[in-house]
PDB file of C-alpha atoms in Angstrom:
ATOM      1  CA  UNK S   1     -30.927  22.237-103.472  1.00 56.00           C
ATOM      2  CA  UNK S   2     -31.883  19.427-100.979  1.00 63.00           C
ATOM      3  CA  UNK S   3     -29.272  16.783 -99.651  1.00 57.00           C
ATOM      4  CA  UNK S   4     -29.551  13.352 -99.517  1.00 60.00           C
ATOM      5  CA  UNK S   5     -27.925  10.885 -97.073  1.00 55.00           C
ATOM      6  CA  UNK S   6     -26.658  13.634 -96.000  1.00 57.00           C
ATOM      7  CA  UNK S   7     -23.781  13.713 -98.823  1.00 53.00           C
ATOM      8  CA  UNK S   8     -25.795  13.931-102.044  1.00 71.00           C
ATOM      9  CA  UNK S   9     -27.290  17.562-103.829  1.00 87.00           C
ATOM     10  CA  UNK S  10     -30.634  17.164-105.333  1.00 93.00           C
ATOM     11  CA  UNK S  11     -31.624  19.957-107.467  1.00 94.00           C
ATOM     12  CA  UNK S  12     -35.427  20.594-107.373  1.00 97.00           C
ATOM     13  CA  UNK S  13     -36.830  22.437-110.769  1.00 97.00           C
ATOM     14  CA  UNK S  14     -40.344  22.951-112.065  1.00 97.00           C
ATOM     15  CA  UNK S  15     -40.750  20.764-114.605  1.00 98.00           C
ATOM     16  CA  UNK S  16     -40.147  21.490-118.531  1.00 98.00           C
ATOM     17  CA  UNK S  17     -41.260  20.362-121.546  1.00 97.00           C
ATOM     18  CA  UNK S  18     -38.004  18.456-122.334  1.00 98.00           C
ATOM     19  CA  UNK S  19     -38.428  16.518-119.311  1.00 98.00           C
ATOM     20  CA  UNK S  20     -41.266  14.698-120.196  1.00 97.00           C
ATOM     21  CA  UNK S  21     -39.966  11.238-121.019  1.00 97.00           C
ATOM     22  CA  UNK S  22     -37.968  11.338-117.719  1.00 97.00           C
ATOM     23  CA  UNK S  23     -41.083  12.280-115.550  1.00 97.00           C
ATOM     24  CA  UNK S  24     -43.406   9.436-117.599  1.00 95.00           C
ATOM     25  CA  UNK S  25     -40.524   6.651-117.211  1.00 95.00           C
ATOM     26  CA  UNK S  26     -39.878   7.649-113.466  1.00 96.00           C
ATOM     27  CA  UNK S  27     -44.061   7.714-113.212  1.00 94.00           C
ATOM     28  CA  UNK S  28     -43.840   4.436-114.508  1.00 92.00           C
ATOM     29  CA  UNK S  29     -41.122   3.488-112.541  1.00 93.00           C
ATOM     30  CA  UNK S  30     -43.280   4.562-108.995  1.00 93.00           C
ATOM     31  CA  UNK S  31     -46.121   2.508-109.475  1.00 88.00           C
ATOM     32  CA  UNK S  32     -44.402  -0.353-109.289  1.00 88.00           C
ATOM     33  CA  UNK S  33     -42.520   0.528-106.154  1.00 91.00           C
ATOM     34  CA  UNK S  34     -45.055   1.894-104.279  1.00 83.00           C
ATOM     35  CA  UNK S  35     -48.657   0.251-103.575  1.00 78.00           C
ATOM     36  CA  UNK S  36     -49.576   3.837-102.110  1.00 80.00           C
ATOM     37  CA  UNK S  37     -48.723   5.813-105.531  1.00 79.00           C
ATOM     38  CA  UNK S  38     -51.987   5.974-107.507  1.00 75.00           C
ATOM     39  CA  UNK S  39     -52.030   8.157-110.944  1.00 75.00           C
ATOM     40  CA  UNK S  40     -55.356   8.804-112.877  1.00 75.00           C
ATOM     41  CA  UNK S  41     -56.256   5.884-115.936  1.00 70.00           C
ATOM     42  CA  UNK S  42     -55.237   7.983-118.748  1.00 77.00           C
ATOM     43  CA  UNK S  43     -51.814   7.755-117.681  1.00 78.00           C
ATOM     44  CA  UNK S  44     -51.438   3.965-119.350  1.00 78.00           C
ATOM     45  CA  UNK S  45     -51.900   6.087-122.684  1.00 83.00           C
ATOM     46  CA  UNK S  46     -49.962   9.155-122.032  1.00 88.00           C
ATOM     47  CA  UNK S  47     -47.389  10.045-124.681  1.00 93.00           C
ATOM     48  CA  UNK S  48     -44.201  12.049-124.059  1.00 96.00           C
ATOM     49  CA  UNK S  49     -45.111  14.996-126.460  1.00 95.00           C
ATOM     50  CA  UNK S  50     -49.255  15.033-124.618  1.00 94.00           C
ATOM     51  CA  UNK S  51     -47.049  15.283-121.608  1.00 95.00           C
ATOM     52  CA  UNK S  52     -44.645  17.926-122.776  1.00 97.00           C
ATOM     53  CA  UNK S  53     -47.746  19.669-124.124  1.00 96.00           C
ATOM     54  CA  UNK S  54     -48.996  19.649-120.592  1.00 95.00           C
ATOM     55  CA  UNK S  55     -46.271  20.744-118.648  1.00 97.00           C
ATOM     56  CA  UNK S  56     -46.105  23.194-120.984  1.00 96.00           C
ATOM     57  CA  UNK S  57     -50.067  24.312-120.243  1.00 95.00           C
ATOM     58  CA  UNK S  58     -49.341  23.930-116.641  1.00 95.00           C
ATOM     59  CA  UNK S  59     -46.539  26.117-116.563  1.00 92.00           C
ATOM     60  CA  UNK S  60     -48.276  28.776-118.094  1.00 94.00           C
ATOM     61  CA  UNK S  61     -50.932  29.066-115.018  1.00 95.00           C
ATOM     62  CA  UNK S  62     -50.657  30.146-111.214  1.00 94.00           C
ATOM     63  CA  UNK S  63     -52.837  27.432-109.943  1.00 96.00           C
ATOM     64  CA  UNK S  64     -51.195  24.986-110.724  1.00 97.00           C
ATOM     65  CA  UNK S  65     -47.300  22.863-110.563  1.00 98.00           C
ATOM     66  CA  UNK S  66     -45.062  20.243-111.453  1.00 98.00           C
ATOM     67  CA  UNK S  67     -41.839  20.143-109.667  1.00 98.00           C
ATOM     68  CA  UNK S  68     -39.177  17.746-109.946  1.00 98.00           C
ATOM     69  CA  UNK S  69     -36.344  16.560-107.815  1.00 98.00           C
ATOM     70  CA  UNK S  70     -33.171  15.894-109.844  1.00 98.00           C
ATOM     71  CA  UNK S  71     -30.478  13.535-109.125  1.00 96.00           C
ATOM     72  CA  UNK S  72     -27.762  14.140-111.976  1.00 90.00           C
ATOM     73  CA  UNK S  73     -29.795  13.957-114.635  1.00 92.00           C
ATOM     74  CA  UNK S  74     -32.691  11.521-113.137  1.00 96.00           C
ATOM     75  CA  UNK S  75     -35.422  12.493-111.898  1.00 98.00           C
ATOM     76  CA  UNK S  76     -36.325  10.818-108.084  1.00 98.00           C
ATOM     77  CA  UNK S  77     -39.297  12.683-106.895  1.00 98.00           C
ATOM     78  CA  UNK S  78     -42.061  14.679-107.933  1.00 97.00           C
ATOM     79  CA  UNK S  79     -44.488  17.142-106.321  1.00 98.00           C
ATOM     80  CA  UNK S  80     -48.050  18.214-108.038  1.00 97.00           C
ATOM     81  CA  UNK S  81     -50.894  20.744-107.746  1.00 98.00           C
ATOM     82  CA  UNK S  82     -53.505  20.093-109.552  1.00 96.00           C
ATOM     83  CA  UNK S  83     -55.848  22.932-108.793  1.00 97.00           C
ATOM     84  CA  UNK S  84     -59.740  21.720-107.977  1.00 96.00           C
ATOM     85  CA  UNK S  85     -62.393  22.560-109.945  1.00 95.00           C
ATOM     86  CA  UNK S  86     -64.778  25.539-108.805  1.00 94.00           C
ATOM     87  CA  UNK S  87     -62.306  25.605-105.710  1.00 95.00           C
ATOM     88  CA  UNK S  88     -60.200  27.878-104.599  1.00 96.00           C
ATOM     89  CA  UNK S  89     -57.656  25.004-103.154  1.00 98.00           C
ATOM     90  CA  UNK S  90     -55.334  22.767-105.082  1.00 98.00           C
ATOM     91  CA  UNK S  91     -54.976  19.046-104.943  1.00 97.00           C
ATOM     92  CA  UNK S  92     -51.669  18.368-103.583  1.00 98.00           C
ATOM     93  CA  UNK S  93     -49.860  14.660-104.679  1.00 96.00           C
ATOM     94  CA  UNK S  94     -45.714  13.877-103.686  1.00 96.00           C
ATOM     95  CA  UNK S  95     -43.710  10.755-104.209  1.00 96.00           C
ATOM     96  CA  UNK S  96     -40.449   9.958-104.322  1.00 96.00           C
ATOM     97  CA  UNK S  97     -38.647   7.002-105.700  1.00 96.00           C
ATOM     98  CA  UNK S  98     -38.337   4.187-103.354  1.00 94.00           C
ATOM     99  CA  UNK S  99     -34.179   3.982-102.658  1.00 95.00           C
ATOM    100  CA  UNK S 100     -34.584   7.671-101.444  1.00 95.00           C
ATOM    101  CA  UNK S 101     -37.383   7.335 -99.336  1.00 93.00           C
ATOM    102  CA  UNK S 102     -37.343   8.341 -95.319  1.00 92.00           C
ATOM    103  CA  UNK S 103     -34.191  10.572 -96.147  1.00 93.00           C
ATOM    104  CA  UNK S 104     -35.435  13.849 -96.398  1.00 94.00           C
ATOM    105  CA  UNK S 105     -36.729  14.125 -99.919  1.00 96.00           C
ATOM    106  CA  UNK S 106     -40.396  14.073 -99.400  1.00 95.00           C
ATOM    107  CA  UNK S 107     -40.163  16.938 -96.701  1.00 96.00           C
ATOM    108  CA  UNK S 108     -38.200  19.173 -99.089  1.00 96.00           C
ATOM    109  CA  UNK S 109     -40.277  19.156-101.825  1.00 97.00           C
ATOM    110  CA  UNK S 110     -43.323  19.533 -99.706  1.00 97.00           C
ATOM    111  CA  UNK S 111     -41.587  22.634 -98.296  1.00 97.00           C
ATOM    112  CA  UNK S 112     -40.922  24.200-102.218  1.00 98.00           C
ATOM    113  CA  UNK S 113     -45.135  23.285-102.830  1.00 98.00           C
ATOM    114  CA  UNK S 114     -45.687  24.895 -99.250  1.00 98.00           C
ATOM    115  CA  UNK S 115     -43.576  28.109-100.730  1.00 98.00           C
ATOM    116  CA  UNK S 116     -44.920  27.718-103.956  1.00 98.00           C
ATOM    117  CA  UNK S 117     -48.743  27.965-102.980  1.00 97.00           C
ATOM    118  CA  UNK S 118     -48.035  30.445-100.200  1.00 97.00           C
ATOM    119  CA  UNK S 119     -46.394  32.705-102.327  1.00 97.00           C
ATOM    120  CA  UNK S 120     -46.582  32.671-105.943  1.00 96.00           C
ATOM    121  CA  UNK S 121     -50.200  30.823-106.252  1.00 97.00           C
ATOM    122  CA  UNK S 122     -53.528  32.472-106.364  1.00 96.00           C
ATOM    123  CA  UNK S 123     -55.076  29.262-104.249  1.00 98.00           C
ATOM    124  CA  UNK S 124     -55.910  29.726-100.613  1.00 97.00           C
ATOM    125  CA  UNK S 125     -54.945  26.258 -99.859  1.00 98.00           C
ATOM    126  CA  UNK S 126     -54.052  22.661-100.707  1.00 98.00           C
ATOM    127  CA  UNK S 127     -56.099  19.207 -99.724  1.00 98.00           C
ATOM    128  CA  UNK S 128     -55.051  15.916-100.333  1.00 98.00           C
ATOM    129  CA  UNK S 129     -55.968  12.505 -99.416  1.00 96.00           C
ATOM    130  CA  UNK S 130     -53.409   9.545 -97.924  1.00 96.00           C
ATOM    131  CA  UNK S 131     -54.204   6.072 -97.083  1.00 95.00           C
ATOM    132  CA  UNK S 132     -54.745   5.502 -93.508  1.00 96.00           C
ATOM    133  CA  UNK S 133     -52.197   3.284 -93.039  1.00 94.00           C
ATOM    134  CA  UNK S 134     -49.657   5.402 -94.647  1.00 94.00           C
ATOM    135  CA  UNK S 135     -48.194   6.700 -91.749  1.00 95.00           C
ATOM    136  CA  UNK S 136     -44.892   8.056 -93.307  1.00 93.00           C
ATOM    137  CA  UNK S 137     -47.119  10.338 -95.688  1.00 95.00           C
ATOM    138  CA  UNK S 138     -48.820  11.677 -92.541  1.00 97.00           C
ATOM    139  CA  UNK S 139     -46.541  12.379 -90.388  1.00 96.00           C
ATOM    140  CA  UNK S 140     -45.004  14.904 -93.089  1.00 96.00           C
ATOM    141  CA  UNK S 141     -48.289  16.521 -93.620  1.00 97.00           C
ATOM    142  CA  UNK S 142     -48.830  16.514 -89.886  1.00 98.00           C
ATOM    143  CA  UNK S 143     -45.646  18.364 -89.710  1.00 96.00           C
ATOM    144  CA  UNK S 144     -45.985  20.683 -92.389  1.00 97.00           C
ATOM    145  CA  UNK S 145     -49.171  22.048 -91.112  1.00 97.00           C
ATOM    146  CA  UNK S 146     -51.932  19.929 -93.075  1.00 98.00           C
ATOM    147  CA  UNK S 147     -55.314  19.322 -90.610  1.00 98.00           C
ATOM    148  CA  UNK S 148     -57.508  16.553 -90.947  1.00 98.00           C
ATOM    149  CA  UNK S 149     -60.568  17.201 -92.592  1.00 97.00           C
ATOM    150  CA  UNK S 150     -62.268  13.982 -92.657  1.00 97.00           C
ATOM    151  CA  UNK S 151     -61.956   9.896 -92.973  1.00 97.00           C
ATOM    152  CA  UNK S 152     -63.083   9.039 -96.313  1.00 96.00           C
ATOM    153  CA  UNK S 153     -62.359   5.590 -98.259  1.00 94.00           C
ATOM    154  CA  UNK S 154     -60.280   5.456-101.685  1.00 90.00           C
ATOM    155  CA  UNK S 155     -61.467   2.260-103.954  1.00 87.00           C
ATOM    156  CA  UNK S 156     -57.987   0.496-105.032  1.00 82.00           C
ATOM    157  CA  UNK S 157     -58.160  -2.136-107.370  1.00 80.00           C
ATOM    158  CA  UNK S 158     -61.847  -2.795-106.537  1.00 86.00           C
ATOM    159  CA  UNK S 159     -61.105  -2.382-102.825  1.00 90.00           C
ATOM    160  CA  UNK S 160     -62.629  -0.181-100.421  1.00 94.00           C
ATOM    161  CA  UNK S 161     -59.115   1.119 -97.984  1.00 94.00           C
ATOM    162  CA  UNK S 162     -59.728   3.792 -95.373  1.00 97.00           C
ATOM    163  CA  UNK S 163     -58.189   7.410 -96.237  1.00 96.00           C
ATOM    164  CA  UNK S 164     -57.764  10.559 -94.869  1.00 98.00           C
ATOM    165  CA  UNK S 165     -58.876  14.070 -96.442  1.00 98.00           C
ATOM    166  CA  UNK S 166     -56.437  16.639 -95.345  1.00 98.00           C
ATOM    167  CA  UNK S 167     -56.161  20.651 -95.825  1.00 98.00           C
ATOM    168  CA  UNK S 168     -53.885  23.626 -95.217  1.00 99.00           C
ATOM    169  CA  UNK S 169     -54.823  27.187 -95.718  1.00 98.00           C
ATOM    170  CA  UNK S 170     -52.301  30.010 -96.187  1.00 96.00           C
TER     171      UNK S 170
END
């Protein structure tokens, strides 16, 4: 249970099949509200039963997660691992919906992924990579323990922006 604005319980779960259609509209729902959210191609042609067919995959594994902060019955945040191929580290990725952004959110479900991989994973660590000039974003990885690995550049929409790779080992 997280709170936020300090009055409000969010329930964070790992995701289940049944949620699909929520996570894929709130998905949807991100990339317009963010210009820092980015989500892989195929999403565009993502169906709610290939995505309940995947969460259902993913839950089956120790590698890798899906977890979902719940507002009543809406989902307003969402934590990944995706773990890396021939690595022993998973890809980390976190939003949260825009009208509960800098209250909390973000560093809670950070903290369950944190738990998560520590103790219940078989990775040794998570990386990710964050626009430079997403300061928000780092910060909380700052704070959570994630080093900087290296400056790197992410091509949106055809555009080179500068990013940061960072990593935490347990």
């Amino acid at each position: 249970m997280a709170t936020v604005n300090n009055e409000t319980d969010v329930y964070l779960d790992v995701a289940h099949q049944e949620d699909a259609a929520a996570i894929l509209a709130m998905l949807r729902l991100l990339q317009v509200e963010s210009d820092t959210f980015t989500i892989s191609p195929e999403f565009a042609t993502l169906t709610v039963d290939t995505e309940a067919t995947n969460i259902a995959q993913i839950g089956q594994t120790t590698d890798n997660l899906i977890l979902i902060a719940w507002l009543d019955q809406t989902p307003i945040g969402i934590v990944t691992v995706s773990r890396v191929p021939n690595a022993t580290v998973g890809e980390l990725g976190i939003a949260v919906r825009k009208a509960y952004w800098h209250q909390g959110l973000g560093t809670a479900l950070m903290q369950e992924a944190l738990n998560w991989g520590q103790h219940y994973s078989t990775l040794d660590g998570l990386m990710l990579e964050v626009l430079a000039s997403n300061q928000h974003a780092i910060q909380l990885y700052q704070k959570t323990g994630f080093e900087l690995m290296t400056e790197i550049s992410i091509n949106r929409d055809q555009v080179q922006l500068p990013a940061l790779k960072m990593e935490i080992k347990f």
